[in-house]
Coordinates of N, CA, C and O in Angstrom, one line a residue:
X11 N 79.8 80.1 105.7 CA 80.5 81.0 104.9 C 79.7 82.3 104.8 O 78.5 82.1 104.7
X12 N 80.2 83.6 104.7 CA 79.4 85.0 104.9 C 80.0 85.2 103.7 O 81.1 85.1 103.2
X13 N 78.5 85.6 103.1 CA 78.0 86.6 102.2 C 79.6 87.0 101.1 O 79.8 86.8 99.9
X14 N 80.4 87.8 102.4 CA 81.6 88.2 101.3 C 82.6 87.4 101.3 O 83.6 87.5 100.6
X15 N 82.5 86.4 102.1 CA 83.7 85.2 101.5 C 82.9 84.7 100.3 O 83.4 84.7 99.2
X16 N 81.3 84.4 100.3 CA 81.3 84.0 98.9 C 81.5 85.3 97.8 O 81.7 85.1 96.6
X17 N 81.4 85.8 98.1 CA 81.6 87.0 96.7 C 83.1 87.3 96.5 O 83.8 87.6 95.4
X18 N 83.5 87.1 97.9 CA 85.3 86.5 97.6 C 86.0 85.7 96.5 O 86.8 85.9 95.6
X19 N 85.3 84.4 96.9 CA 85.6 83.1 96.0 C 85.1 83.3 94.9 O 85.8 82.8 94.0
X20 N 83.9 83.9 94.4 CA 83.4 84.2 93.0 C 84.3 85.0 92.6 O 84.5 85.1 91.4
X21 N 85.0 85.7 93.3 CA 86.1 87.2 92.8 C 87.2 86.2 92.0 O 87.4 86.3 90.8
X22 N 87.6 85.5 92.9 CA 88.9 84.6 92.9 C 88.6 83.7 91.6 O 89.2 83.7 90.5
X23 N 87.8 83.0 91.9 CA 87.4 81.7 90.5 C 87.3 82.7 89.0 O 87.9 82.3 88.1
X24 N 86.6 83.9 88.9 CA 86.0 84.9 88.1 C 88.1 85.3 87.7 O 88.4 85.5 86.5
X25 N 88.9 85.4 88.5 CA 90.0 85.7 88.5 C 90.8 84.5 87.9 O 90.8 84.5 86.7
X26 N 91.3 83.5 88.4 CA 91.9 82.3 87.8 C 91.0 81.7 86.7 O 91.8 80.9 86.2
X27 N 89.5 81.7 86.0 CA 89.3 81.3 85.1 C 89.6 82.5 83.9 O 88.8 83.5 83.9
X28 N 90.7 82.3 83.0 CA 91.1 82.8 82.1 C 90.7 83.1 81.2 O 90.8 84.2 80.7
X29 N 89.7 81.8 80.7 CA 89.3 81.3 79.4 C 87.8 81.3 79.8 O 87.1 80.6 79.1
X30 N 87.3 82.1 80.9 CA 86.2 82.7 81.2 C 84.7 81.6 80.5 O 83.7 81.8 79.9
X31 N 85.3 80.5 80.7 CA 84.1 79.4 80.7 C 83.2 79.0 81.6 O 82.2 78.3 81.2
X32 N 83.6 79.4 83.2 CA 83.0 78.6 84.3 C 83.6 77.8 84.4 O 82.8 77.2 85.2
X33 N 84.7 77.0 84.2 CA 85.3 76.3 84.7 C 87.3 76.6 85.0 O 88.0 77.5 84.6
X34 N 87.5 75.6 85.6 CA 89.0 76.1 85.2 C 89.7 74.8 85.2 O 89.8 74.0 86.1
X35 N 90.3 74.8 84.1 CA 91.6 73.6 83.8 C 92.8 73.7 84.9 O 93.2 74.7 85.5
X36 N 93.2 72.4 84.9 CA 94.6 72.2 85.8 C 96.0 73.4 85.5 O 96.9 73.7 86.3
X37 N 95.9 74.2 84.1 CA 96.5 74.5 83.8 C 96.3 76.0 84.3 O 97.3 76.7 84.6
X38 N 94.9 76.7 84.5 CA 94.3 77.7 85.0 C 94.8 78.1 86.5 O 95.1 79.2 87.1
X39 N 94.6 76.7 86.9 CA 94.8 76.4 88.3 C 96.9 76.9 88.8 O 97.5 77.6 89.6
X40 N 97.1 76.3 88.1 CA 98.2 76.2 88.2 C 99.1 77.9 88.1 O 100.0 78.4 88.8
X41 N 98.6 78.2 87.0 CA 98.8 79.5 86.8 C 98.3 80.7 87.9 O 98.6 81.9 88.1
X42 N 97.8 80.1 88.3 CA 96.6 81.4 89.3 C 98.0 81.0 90.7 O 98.6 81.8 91.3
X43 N 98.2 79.4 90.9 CA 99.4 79.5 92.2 C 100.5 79.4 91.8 O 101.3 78.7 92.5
X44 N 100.8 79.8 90.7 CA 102.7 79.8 90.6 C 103.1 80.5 91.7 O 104.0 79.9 92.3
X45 N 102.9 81.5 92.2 CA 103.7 82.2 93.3 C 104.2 81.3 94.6 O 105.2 81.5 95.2
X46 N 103.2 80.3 94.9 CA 102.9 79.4 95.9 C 104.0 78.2 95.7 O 104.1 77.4 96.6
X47 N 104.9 78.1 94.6 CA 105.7 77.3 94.2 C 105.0 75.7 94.4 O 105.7 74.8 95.0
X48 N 104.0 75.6 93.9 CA 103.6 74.1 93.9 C 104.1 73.1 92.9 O 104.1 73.3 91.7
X49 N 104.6 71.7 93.8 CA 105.5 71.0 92.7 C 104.6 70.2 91.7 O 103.8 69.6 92.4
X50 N 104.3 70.0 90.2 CA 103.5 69.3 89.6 C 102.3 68.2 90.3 O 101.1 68.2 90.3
X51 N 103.3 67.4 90.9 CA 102.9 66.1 91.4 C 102.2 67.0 92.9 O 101.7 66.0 93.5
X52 N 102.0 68.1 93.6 CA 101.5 68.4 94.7 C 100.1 69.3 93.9 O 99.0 68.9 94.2
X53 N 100.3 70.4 92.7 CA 99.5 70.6 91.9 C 98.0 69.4 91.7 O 96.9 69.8 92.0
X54 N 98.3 68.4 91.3 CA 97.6 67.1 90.7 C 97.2 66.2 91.8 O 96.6 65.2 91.5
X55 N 97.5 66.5 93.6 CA 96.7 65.8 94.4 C 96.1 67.5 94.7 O 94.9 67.3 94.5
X56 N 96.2 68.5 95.0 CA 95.2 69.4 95.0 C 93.7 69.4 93.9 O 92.5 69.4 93.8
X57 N 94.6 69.4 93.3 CA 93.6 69.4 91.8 C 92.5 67.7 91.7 O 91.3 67.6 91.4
X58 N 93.1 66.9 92.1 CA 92.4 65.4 92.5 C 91.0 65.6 93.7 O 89.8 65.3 93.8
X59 N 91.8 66.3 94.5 CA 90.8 66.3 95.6 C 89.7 67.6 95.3 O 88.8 68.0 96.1
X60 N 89.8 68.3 94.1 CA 88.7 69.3 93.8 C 88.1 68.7 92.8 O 86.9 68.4 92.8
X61 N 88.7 68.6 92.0 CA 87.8 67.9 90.5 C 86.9 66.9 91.1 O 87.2 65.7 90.7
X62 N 86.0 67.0 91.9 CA 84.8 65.6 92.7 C 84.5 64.7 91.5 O 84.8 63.5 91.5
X63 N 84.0 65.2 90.4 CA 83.6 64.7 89.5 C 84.6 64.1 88.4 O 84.1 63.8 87.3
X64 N 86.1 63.9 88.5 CA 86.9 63.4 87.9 C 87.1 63.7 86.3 O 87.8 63.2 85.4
X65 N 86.1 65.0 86.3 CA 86.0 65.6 84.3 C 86.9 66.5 84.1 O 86.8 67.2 83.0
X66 N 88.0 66.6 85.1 CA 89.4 66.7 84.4 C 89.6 68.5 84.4 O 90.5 69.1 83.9
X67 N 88.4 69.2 85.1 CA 87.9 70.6 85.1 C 87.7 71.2 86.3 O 87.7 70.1 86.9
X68 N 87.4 71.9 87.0 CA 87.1 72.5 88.3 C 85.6 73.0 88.0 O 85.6 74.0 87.3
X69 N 84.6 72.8 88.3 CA 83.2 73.4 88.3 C 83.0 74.4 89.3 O 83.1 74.1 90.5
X70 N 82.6 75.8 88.9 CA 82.4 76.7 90.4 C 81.7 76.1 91.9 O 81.8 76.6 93.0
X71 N 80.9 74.9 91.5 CA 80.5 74.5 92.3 C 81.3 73.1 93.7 O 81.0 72.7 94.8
X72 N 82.6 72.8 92.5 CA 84.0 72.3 93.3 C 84.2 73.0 93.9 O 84.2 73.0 95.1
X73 N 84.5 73.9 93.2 CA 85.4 75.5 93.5 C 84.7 75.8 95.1 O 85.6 75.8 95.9
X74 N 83.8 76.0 95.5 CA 82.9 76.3 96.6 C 83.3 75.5 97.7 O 83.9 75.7 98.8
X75 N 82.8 74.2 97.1 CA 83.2 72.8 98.0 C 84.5 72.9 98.8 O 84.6 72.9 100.0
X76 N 85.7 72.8 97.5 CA 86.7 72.9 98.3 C 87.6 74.1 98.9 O 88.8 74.2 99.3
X77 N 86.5 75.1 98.7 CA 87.4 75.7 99.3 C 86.7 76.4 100.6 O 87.2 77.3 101.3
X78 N 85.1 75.5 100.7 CA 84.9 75.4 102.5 C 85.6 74.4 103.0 O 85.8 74.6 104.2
X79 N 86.0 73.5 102.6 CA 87.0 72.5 103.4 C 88.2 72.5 103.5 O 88.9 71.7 102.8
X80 N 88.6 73.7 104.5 CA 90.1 74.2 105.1 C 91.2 73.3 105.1 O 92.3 73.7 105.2
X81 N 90.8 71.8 104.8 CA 91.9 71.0 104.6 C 92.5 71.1 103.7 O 93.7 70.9 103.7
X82 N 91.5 71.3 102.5 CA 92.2 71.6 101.1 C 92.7 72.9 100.2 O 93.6 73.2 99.5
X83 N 91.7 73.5 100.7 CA 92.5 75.1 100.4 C 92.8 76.3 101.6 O 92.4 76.2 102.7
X84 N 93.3 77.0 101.4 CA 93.6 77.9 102.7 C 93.0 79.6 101.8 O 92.9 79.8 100.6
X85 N 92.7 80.2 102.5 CA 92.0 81.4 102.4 C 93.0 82.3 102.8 O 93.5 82.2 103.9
X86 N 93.4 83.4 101.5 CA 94.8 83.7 102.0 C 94.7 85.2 102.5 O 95.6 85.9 103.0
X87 N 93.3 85.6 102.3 CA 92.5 86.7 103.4 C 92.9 86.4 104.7 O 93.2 87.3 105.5
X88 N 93.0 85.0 105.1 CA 92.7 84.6 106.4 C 94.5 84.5 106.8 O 94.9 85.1 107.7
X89 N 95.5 83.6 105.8 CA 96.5 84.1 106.6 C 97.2 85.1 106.5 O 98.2 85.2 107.2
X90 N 96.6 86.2 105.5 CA 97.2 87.6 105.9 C 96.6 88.3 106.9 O 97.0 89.4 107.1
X91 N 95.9 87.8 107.3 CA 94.9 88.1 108.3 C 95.7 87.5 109.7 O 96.0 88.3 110.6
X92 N 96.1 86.2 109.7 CA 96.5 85.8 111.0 C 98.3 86.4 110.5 O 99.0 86.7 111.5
X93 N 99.1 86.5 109.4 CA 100.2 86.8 109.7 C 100.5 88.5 110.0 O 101.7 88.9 110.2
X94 N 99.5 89.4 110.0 CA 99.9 90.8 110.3 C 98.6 90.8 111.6 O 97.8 91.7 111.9
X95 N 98.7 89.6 112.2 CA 98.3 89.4 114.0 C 99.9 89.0 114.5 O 100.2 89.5 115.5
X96 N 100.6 88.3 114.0 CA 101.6 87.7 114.3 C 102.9 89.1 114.3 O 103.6 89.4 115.2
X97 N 102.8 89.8 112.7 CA 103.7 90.9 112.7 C 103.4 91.9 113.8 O 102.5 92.8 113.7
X98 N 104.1 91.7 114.8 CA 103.9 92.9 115.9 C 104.4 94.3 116.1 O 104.1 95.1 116.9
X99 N 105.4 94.5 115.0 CA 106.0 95.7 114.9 C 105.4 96.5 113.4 O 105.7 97.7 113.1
X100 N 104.7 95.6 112.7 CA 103.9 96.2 111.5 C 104.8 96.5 110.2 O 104.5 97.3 109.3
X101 N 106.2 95.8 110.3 CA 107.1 95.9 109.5 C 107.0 95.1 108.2 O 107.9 95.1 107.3
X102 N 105.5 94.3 108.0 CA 105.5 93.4 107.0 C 106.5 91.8 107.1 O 106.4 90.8 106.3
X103 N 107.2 91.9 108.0 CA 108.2 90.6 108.4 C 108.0 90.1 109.8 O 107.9 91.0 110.7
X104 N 108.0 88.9 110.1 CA 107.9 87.8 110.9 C 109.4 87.9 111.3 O 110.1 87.4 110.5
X105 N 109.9 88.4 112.5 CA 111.0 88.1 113.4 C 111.3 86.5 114.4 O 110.3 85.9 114.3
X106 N 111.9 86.0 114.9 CA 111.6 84.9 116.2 C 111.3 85.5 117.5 O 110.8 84.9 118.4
X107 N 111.7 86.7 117.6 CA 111.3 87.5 118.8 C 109.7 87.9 118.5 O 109.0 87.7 119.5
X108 N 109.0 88.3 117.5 CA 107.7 88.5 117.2 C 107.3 87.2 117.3 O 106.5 87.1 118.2
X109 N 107.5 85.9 116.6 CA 106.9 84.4 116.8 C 106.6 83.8 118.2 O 105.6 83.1 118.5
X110 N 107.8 84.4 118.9 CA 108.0 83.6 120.1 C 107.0 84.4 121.0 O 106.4 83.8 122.0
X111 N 106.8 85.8 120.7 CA 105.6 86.8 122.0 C 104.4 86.2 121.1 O 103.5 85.9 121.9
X112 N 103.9 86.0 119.8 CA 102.7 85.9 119.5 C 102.3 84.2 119.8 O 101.2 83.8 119.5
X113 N 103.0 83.5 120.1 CA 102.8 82.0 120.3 C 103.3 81.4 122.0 O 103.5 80.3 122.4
X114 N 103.3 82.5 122.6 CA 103.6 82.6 124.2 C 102.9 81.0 124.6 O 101.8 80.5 124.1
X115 N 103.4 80.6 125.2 CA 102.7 79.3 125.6 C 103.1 78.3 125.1 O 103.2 77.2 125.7
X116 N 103.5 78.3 123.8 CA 103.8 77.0 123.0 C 105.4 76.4 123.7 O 106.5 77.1 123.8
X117 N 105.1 75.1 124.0 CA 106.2 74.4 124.5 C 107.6 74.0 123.7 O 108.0 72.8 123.7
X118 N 108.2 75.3 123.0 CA 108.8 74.8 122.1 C 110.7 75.5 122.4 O 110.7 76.7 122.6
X119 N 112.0 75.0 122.4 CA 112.9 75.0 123.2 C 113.6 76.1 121.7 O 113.0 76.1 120.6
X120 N 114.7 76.8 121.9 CA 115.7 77.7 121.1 C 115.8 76.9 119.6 O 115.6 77.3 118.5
X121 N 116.1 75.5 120.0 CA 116.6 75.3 118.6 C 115.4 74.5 117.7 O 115.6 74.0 116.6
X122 N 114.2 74.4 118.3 CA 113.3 74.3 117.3 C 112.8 75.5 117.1 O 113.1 75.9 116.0
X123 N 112.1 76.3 117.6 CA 112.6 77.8 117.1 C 113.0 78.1 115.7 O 112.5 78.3 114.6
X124 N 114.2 77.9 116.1 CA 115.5 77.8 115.0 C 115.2 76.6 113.8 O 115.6 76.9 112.7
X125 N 114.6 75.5 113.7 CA 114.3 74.9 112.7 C 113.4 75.6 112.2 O 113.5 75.8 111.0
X126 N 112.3 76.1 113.1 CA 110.9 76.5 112.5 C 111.3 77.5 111.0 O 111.0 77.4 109.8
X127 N 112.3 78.9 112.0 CA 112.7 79.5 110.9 C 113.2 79.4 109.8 O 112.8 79.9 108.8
X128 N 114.3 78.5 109.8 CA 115.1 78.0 108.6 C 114.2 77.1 108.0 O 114.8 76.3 107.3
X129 N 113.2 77.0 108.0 CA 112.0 75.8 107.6 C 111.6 77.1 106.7 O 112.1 77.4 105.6
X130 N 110.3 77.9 107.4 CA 110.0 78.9 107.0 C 110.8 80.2 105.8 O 110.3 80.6 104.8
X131 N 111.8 80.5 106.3 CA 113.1 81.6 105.9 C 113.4 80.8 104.7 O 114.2 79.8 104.7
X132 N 112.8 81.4 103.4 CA 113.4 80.9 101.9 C 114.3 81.7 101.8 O 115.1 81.0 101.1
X133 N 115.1 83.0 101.8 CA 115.9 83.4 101.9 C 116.5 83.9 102.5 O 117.0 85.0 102.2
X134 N 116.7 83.0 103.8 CA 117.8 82.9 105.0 C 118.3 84.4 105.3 O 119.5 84.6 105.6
X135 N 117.1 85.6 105.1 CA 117.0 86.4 105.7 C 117.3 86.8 107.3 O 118.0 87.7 107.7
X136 N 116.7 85.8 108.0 CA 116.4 86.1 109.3 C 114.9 86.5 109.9 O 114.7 86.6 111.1
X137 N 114.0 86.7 108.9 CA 112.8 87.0 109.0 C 111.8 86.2 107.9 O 112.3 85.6 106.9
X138 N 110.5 86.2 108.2 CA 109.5 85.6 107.4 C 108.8 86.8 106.5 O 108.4 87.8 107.1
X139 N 108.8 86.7 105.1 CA 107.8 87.7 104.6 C 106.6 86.8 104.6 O 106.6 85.5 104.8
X140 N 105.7 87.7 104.3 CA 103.8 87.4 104.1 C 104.4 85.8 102.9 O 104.3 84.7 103.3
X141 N 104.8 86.1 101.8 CA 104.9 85.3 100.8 C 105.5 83.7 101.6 O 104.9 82.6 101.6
X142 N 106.7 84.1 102.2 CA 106.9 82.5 102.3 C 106.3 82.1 103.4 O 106.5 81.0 103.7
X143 N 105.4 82.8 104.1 CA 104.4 82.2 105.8 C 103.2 81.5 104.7 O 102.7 80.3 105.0
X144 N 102.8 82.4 103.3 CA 101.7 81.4 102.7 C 102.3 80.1 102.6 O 102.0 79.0 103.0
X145 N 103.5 80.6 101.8 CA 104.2 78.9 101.2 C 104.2 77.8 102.3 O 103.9 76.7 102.0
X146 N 104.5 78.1 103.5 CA 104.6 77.3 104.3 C 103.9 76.6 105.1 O 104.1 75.7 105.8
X147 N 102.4 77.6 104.9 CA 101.2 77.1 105.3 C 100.7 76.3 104.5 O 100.3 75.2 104.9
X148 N 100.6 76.8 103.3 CA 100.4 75.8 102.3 C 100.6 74.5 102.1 O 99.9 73.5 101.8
X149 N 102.0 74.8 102.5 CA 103.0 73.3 102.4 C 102.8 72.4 103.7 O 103.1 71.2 103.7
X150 N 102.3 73.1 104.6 CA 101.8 72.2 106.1 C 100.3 71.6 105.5 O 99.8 71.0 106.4
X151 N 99.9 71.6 104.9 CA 98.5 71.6 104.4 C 98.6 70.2 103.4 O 97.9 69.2 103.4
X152 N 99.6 70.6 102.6 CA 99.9 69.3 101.8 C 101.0 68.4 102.1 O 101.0 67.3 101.6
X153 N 101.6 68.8 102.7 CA 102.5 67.8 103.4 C 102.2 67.4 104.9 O 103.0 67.6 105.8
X154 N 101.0 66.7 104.8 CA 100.4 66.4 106.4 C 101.5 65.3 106.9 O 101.9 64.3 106.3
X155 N 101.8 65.7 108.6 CA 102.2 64.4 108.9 C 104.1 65.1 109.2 O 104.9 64.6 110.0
X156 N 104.3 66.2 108.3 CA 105.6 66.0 108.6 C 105.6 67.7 109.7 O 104.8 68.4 110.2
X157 N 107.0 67.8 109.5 CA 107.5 68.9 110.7 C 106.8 70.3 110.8 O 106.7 71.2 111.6
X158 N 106.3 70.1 109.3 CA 105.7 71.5 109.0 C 104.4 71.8 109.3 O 103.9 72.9 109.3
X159 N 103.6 70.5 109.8 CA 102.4 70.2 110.7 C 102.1 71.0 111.9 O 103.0 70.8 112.8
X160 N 101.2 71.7 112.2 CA 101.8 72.6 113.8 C 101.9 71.4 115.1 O 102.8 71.3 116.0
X161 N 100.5 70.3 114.7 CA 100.6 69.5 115.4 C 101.6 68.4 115.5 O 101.6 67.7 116.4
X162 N 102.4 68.4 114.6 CA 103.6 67.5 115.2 C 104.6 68.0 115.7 O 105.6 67.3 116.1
X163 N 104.6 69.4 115.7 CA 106.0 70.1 116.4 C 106.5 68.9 117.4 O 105.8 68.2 118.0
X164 N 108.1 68.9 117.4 CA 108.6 68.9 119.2 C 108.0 69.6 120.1 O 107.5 70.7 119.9
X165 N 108.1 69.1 121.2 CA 108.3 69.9 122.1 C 109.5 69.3 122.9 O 110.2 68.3 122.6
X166 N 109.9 70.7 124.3 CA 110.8 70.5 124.7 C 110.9 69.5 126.1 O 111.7 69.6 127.0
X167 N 110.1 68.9 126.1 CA 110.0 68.1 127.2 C 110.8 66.8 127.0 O 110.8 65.9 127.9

């Protein structure tokens, strides 16, 4: 981890602890990802897998822990970072014509495509904003195992 990711996550933790104790409650927690639409019961296995110490609090030094281990939190520097690599017209929105040139290679046929987006597309816009590419990365993160997984895509073979 470099220097300004940590002074990142101190930004971040310094930001969601409210109650400016050094630590942060589930309810802290929670409040800092309303945007992220997390459901209670998905809240409370994030929050399980950071609280190491089971004291019901996040210690900055959880806070560290889990959030070098990419399994459990995502760095959202990093997918705004990979989703305006993906926006190729710099319009702020994810097209299937931009998905399909920035993922060239991937073995994947029109109508999964077409799941991917209606998966992605919370408001069946036609396009992905920055906001719901987090949600859905997110959601591939805690919902291992299902379609939203990159690694379990179909393919068209």
């Amino acid at each position: 981890m470099t220097t300004q990711e940590k002074e990142e996550l101190r930004r971040v933790f310094g930001d969601l602890d409210t109650a400016k104790n050094g630590i942060l409650s589930k309810d802290e927690i929670k409040k800092g990802l309303t945007e992220y639409r997390m459901t209670d019961s998905e809240l409370d296995e994030v929050f399980r897998s950071v609280d190491k110490d089971n004291s019901g609090a996040v210690e900055y030094t959880e806070f560290l822990i889990a959030a070098a281990d990419h399994d459990i939190l995502l760095s959202k520097e990093k997918l705004e970072h990979a989703f305006k690599l993906f926006d190729i017209n710099g319009d702020g929105f994810l097209t299937f014509e931009e998905l399909d040139k920035a993922i060239a290679g991937v073995a994947l046929n029109a109508e999964d495509w077409k799941n991917i987006l209606e998966a992605v597309d919370d408001n069946s816009d036609g396009k992905i904003s920055l906001k719901e590419f987090v949600n859905f990365m997110i959601d591939a993160k805690i919902k291992r195992g299902s379609i939203t997984n990159i690694e379990n895509l179909p393919s068209d073979q």
